[in-house]
Short mmCIF file of C-alpha atoms in Angstrom, two decimals:
data_model
loop_
_atom_site.label_atom_id
_atom_site.label_comp_id
_atom_site.label_asym_id
_atom_site.label_seq_id
_atom_site.Cartn_x
_atom_site.Cartn_y
_atom_site.Cartn_z
CA MET A 13 128.53 70.04 86.24
CA LEU A 14 127.80 70.29 82.51
CA ARG A 15 129.95 68.11 80.28
CA LEU A 16 132.35 70.28 78.34
CA PHE A 17 133.82 68.08 75.64
CA GLY A 18 133.69 68.05 71.84
CA LEU A 19 135.03 70.14 69.01
CA VAL A 20 134.86 73.81 68.22
CA ALA A 21 131.35 74.75 67.09
CA VAL A 22 130.63 74.25 63.44
CA GLY A 23 127.50 76.43 63.42
CA ALA A 24 124.33 76.33 61.41
CA LEU A 25 123.93 73.62 58.79
CA LEU A 26 122.25 73.79 55.43
CA ALA A 27 118.47 73.43 55.50
CA GLY A 28 117.39 69.86 54.90
CA CYS A 29 120.56 68.25 56.30
CA SER A 30 120.48 65.92 59.29
CA PRO A 31 123.23 67.09 61.65
CA GLN A 32 124.75 64.54 63.96
CA VAL A 33 124.40 65.60 67.59
CA GLY A 34 126.97 64.09 69.93
CA PRO A 35 126.28 63.34 73.59
CA ASP A 36 128.32 66.35 74.71
CA ASP A 37 127.01 68.83 72.13
CA TRP A 38 124.79 71.80 72.77
CA THR A 39 121.87 72.12 70.35
CA LEU A 40 120.58 75.36 68.86
CA GLU A 41 117.10 75.17 67.34
CA PRO A 42 115.29 78.11 65.71
CA ILE A 43 111.79 78.48 67.19
CA PRO A 44 109.00 78.92 64.61
CA PHE A 45 105.81 80.81 65.35
CA GLU A 46 102.64 81.82 63.54
CA THR A 47 102.21 85.28 62.04
CA ALA A 48 99.53 86.90 59.91
CA LEU A 49 101.64 85.93 56.88
CA GLY A 50 102.22 82.33 57.93
CA ARG A 51 104.67 80.35 60.01
CA THR A 52 108.25 81.69 60.29
CA ASP A 53 111.38 81.43 62.42
CA PHE A 54 113.04 84.57 61.04
CA ALA A 55 111.57 88.01 61.63
CA PHE A 56 112.32 90.93 63.95
CA GLY A 57 114.44 90.77 67.08
CA MET A 58 112.78 90.43 70.48
CA HIS A 59 114.32 92.29 73.43
CA GLN A 60 112.45 91.02 76.49
CA LEU A 61 111.73 87.40 77.42
CA ALA A 62 109.93 85.74 80.34
CA THR A 63 108.95 82.14 81.00
CA ASP A 64 105.21 81.49 81.14
CA GLY A 65 105.61 79.02 83.99
CA SER A 66 104.44 76.11 81.84
CA GLY A 67 107.47 75.45 79.64
CA GLY A 68 106.67 78.21 77.15
CA PHE A 69 107.62 81.86 77.05
CA TRP A 70 106.51 85.42 76.40
CA ALA A 71 108.59 87.68 74.15
CA SER A 72 108.21 91.38 73.48
CA SER A 73 109.90 94.19 71.63
CA GLY A 74 108.40 97.66 71.55
CA ARG A 75 104.71 97.16 70.83
CA SER A 76 105.06 93.58 69.53
CA TRP A 77 104.16 90.60 71.73
CA LEU A 78 104.45 86.84 71.25
CA HIS A 79 103.45 83.90 73.47
CA VAL A 80 104.71 80.42 72.55
CA GLY A 81 103.54 77.44 74.60
CA GLY A 82 105.62 74.60 75.94
CA ASP A 83 104.60 72.42 72.98
CA GLY A 84 105.68 75.06 70.46
CA GLU A 85 102.16 76.27 69.69
CA THR A 86 101.74 80.01 69.09
CA LEU A 87 99.27 81.02 71.79
CA ALA A 88 99.22 84.75 71.09
CA MET A 89 100.78 87.32 68.81
CA PHE A 90 99.67 90.93 68.74
CA SER A 91 100.77 94.55 68.57
CA ALA A 92 99.84 96.83 71.47
CA ASP A 93 98.22 100.17 70.72
CA ASP A 94 100.05 103.42 71.32
CA GLY A 95 99.49 104.43 74.92
CA ASP A 96 98.78 100.87 76.03
CA PRO A 97 101.01 99.91 79.01
CA LEU A 98 102.06 96.86 77.00
CA ALA A 99 103.77 99.21 74.54
CA GLY A 100 106.24 100.51 77.11
CA ILE A 101 107.82 97.49 78.81
CA GLY A 102 111.37 97.94 80.05
CA ALA A 103 111.95 94.50 81.61
CA MET A 104 109.80 91.56 82.71
CA ALA A 105 109.94 88.30 84.66
CA ALA A 106 107.45 85.53 85.40
CA LEU A 107 105.66 85.61 88.75
CA SER A 108 103.39 82.61 88.08
CA ASP A 109 101.89 80.85 85.07
CA THR A 110 99.30 83.67 84.80
CA GLU A 111 101.23 86.73 86.01
CA PHE A 112 104.47 88.51 85.37
CA VAL A 113 106.12 91.53 86.89
CA ALA A 114 107.37 94.31 84.62
CA THR A 115 108.97 97.72 84.68
CA ARG A 116 107.22 100.37 82.63
CA SER A 117 108.19 103.81 81.44
CA THR A 118 105.68 106.56 82.22
CA ARG A 119 106.43 110.02 83.63
CA VAL A 120 108.20 108.11 86.39
CA PRO A 121 109.33 104.46 86.44
CA VAL A 122 106.60 102.03 87.50
CA LEU A 123 106.83 98.45 88.74
CA SER A 124 103.67 96.53 87.86
CA VAL A 125 102.13 93.06 87.87
CA LEU A 126 100.27 91.91 84.74
CA ASP A 127 97.56 89.24 84.84
CA THR A 128 97.99 87.54 81.47
CA THR A 129 94.48 86.01 81.58
CA THR A 130 92.78 89.41 81.75
CA MET A 131 95.68 91.61 80.54
CA LYS A 132 95.02 93.90 83.51
CA TRP A 133 97.79 95.76 85.35
CA ARG A 134 98.34 96.29 89.07
CA ASP A 135 100.86 99.04 89.84
CA LEU A 136 103.08 98.86 92.93
CA PRO A 137 103.62 102.03 94.98
CA GLY A 138 106.66 104.05 94.00
CA GLU A 139 109.12 106.12 96.00
CA PRO A 140 109.24 109.87 95.28
CA PRO A 141 112.36 111.96 95.88
CA VAL A 142 112.67 112.83 99.57
CA SER A 143 115.81 114.99 99.69
CA SER A 144 118.52 116.57 97.59
CA ASP A 145 120.56 113.36 97.76
CA ASP A 146 117.68 110.85 97.46
CA PHE A 147 116.16 110.83 93.99
CA GLY A 148 113.52 108.18 94.70
CA ASP A 149 112.68 106.03 91.71
CA PHE A 150 115.00 107.82 89.29
CA ALA A 151 115.24 104.87 86.87
CA PHE A 152 114.63 101.13 86.90
CA GLY A 153 116.73 98.48 85.22
CA ASP A 154 116.17 94.76 84.95
CA VAL A 155 113.87 92.66 87.14
CA ALA A 156 113.77 89.03 88.31
CA VAL A 157 111.48 87.08 90.65
CA HIS A 158 112.16 84.78 93.60
CA GLU A 159 109.49 83.25 95.84
CA GLY A 160 106.90 85.88 94.99
CA ASP A 161 109.17 88.91 95.43
CA ALA A 162 110.65 91.06 92.69
CA ILE A 163 114.43 91.48 92.56
CA LEU A 164 114.72 94.94 91.01
CA VAL A 165 117.63 97.04 89.75
CA ARG A 166 117.18 100.74 90.53
CA TYR A 167 119.51 103.63 89.67
CA GLN A 168 120.30 106.61 91.92
CA PRO A 169 122.26 109.70 90.79
CA ARG A 170 125.19 110.64 93.02
CA PRO A 171 126.10 114.28 92.29
CA PRO A 172 128.35 116.13 92.44
CA ASP A 173 131.27 113.70 92.69
CA ALA A 174 129.89 110.44 91.26
CA TYR A 175 127.68 109.46 88.35
CA LEU A 176 125.25 106.75 89.51
CA ASP A 177 124.77 103.97 91.99
CA TYR A 178 122.80 100.91 91.02
CA GLN A 179 120.82 99.26 93.77
CA VAL A 180 119.35 95.77 94.06
CA LEU A 181 116.00 95.86 95.86
CA ARG A 182 113.76 93.06 97.04
CA VAL A 183 110.16 94.21 96.51
CA ASP A 184 107.16 92.56 98.16
CA LEU A 185 104.64 92.27 95.33
CA ASP A 186 101.69 92.30 97.73
CA ASP A 187 102.27 95.59 99.52
CA GLY A 188 105.23 97.08 97.60
CA SER A 189 107.56 97.21 100.62
CA ARG A 190 111.25 97.25 99.72
CA THR A 191 114.50 95.96 101.15
CA LEU A 192 117.88 97.21 99.90
CA LEU A 193 120.10 94.18 99.28
CA TYR A 194 123.11 95.63 97.47
CA SER A 195 124.43 98.89 96.05
CA ALA A 196 127.50 99.78 93.99
CA PRO A 197 128.70 102.72 91.89
CA ILE A 198 128.59 102.69 88.13
CA SER A 199 130.67 104.97 85.92
CA LEU A 200 129.66 107.18 83.02
CA GLY A 201 132.42 105.39 81.10
CA ASP A 202 130.78 102.00 81.62
CA ALA A 203 128.99 100.84 78.45
CA PRO A 204 129.30 104.19 76.62
CA ASP A 205 127.04 102.90 73.84
CA SER A 206 124.12 103.09 76.28
CA PHE A 207 124.41 106.88 76.67
CA PRO A 208 122.20 108.91 77.14
CA GLY A 209 120.52 105.97 78.87
CA VAL A 210 121.94 104.41 82.01
CA PRO A 211 124.56 101.64 81.73
CA PRO A 212 122.70 98.31 81.73
CA VAL A 213 122.71 95.95 84.71
CA ASP A 214 121.03 92.58 84.14
CA VAL A 215 119.67 90.44 86.99
CA ASP A 216 118.39 86.90 87.54
CA ALA A 217 117.89 84.54 90.50
CA ASP A 218 118.12 80.79 91.03
CA ALA A 219 115.86 78.50 93.05
CA ASP A 220 117.90 79.01 96.23
CA GLY A 221 117.58 82.79 96.02
CA ARG A 222 121.12 83.55 94.86
CA ILE A 223 121.13 86.73 92.77
CA TYR A 224 123.20 87.05 89.58
CA LEU A 225 124.22 90.50 88.31
CA ALA A 226 125.77 91.22 84.92
CA THR A 227 127.20 94.74 84.83
CA PRO A 228 129.45 96.42 82.27
CA SER A 229 132.46 95.70 84.49
CA GLU A 230 131.62 92.60 86.58
CA ARG A 231 129.79 89.29 86.87
CA ILE A 232 128.53 89.18 90.45
CA VAL A 233 126.74 86.52 92.47
CA LEU A 234 125.01 87.53 95.73
CA ASP A 235 123.38 85.39 98.36
CA ALA A 236 119.68 85.91 99.09
CA GLU A 237 120.49 88.63 101.64
CA GLY A 238 122.78 90.57 99.28
CA ALA A 239 126.22 89.44 100.46
CA VAL A 240 128.76 89.00 97.64
CA LEU A 241 129.58 85.34 96.96
CA SER A 242 131.74 85.96 93.88
CA ALA A 243 132.74 88.74 91.50
CA GLU A 244 134.57 88.34 88.20
CA PRO A 245 135.77 91.28 86.08
CA GLN A 246 134.50 91.76 82.54
CA SER A 247 134.11 94.50 79.95
CA ALA A 248 130.66 94.42 78.37
CA ASP A 249 128.60 96.86 76.35
CA HIS A 250 125.37 94.85 76.63
CA PRO A 251 125.79 92.56 79.67
CA ARG A 252 123.24 89.79 80.05
CA VAL A 253 122.70 86.89 82.46
CA SER A 254 120.18 84.05 82.53
CA VAL A 255 120.15 81.37 85.22
CA ARG A 256 118.49 78.00 85.46
CA PRO A 257 117.10 76.86 88.84
CA ASP A 258 120.25 74.95 89.90
CA GLY A 259 122.47 78.03 89.48
CA THR A 260 124.02 77.17 86.11
CA ALA A 261 124.23 80.55 84.38
CA LEU A 262 124.75 81.99 80.93
CA TRP A 263 126.57 85.33 80.82
CA TRP A 264 127.12 87.68 77.88
CA GLY A 265 130.11 89.98 78.20
CA GLY A 266 133.71 90.47 77.18
CA GLU A 267 135.83 89.07 74.40
CA PRO A 268 135.40 85.56 72.94
CA GLU A 269 137.94 82.87 73.74
CA LYS A 270 138.71 79.55 72.13
CA SER A 271 136.43 76.77 73.27
CA ALA A 272 136.33 72.99 73.02
CA ILE A 273 132.54 72.99 73.26
CA ARG A 274 130.49 72.25 70.16
CA GLY A 275 127.11 73.70 69.25
CA VAL A 276 124.95 72.06 66.56
CA THR A 277 122.10 73.90 64.87
CA ILE A 278 119.16 71.61 64.18
CA GLY A 279 116.20 72.42 61.97
CA GLY A 280 115.09 75.86 60.97
CA SER A 281 115.08 77.87 57.78
CA ALA A 282 118.25 78.71 55.88
CA GLU A 283 117.83 82.36 56.94
CA ALA A 284 117.56 81.49 60.63
CA GLN A 285 120.53 79.14 60.39
CA GLU A 286 122.61 81.86 58.75
CA ALA A 287 121.71 84.36 61.48
CA ILE A 288 122.84 81.84 64.10
CA ALA A 289 126.06 81.08 62.20
CA GLN A 290 126.95 84.79 61.99
CA ARG A 291 126.98 84.93 65.78
CA GLU A 292 129.82 82.45 66.09
CA ASP A 293 132.13 85.37 65.29
CA CYS A 294 131.54 88.24 67.68
CA ASP A 295 133.29 90.71 65.36
CA ASP A 296 130.59 90.37 62.71
CA VAL A 297 127.60 91.46 64.81
CA TYR A 298 126.41 94.73 66.33
CA ARG A 299 126.41 93.38 69.87
CA THR A 300 129.84 91.83 70.33
CA ASP A 301 129.62 90.45 73.88
CA ALA A 302 130.65 86.79 73.99
CA LEU A 303 128.73 84.00 75.73
CA TRP A 304 130.07 82.27 78.85
CA LEU A 305 128.82 79.48 81.08
CA SER A 306 129.30 79.31 84.85
CA ASP A 307 128.44 76.07 86.61
CA GLY A 308 129.51 76.68 90.20
CA GLU A 309 133.02 75.36 89.56
CA ALA A 310 134.42 77.50 86.73
CA GLN A 311 133.53 79.76 83.81
CA HIS A 312 133.69 78.37 80.29
CA PRO A 313 133.50 80.21 76.94
CA LEU A 314 130.74 79.07 74.59
CA PRO A 315 131.42 79.60 70.87
CA PHE A 316 127.95 80.66 69.70
CA LEU A 317 125.19 83.27 70.06
CA CYS A 318 127.35 86.36 70.55
CA GLY A 319 125.53 89.52 71.53
CA ALA A 320 122.14 88.18 72.58
CA ASN A 321 119.27 90.57 73.24
CA ALA A 322 117.76 88.48 76.04
CA ALA A 323 117.58 84.93 77.39
CA VAL A 324 115.36 82.94 79.75
CA TRP A 325 115.33 79.38 81.08
CA THR A 326 112.00 77.64 80.50
CA GLY A 327 111.16 73.94 80.58
CA ASP A 328 114.47 72.16 79.95
CA SER A 329 116.27 74.74 77.80
CA TRP A 330 117.13 78.38 77.39
CA VAL A 331 115.31 80.56 74.89
CA VAL A 332 117.71 83.17 73.49
CA ALA A 333 116.67 86.18 71.40
CA ILE A 334 119.18 87.39 68.81
CA GLY A 335 119.16 89.89 65.97
CA GLY A 336 117.24 93.00 65.06
CA GLU A 337 114.93 94.23 62.34
CA GLY A 338 114.97 91.69 59.53
CA ASP A 339 117.32 89.12 61.11
CA GLY A 340 115.74 88.27 64.45
CA VAL A 341 115.64 84.66 65.63
CA LEU A 342 114.42 83.00 68.81
CA VAL A 343 116.76 80.09 69.54
CA ARG A 344 116.11 77.13 71.82
CA LEU A 345 119.52 76.46 73.38
CA THR A 346 119.73 73.06 75.08
CA PRO A 347 122.78 71.97 77.10
CA PRO A 348 123.86 68.33 76.87
CA ASP A 349 122.87 67.45 80.43
CA ALA A 350 119.28 68.56 79.77
CA ARG A 351 118.96 65.88 77.06
CA ASP A 352 120.03 63.01 79.37
#
């Protein structure tokens, strides 16, 4: 269990100061990277993240791509051309240190595997509509990976009486075969800010195959076969979940609550520190969903990084993407037990 002591978070410190990090503090560190204009830690917001399998990560937003290695070196930064499959990523997750699986938007949703050494795609077979009440691959949501299989969120319309179901599928990434693990209805009133898109459902998996679902109305944990292990209510416009291998999870959703946990921002530019500090108060940001920690015993509010775009565990910390155009920061979020 993570240690949950300390004071209420103080937030980002002035550039050049040397903050004191206590043994029970979380640390928040802006991640710098190289651009054509020089090194920066404050630019545009990223909206998809995936570990690279070697302690680093890939980040993307629209046509923009960034690869930062485990030692902090910028390994790649580029902008995909219009029409390039890299310009239309919906969600992505690492399959190995040289491949990741991604959903793409074409005329129909596509699930693909990208070889990052050659930047070549391999598309998995889709499912066309087969009847008036089976819409095939109507829309894809988030994706995760466990033991070489994709864990995929798919949406199915349910006219005339219901809006949508979301389904959790296990997809064999060799032959594309699918197994339905879980299905539940989702309401048009869930996450109204997402309209006309579908309400978001975020997914991740731990090393034991447990599946974590963040929906606009619930935080759900399934076993590897799709049986519900736990379900907690929430109200979230932009639900997010990111899990480390042992099942400790970060969730974004709902209102903030008082917390005795302290977060300390270390390093970074004054602009990046200010962007982090603004997200201690969920009322002052566009995405207002608060951050929570679940550790297998309880759920605990964390008083920082409200309204994240995306998060991924890589190496011994989470990488969290916050902000949008002109105030985006990639933050390395390290829990106290990872520094022991």
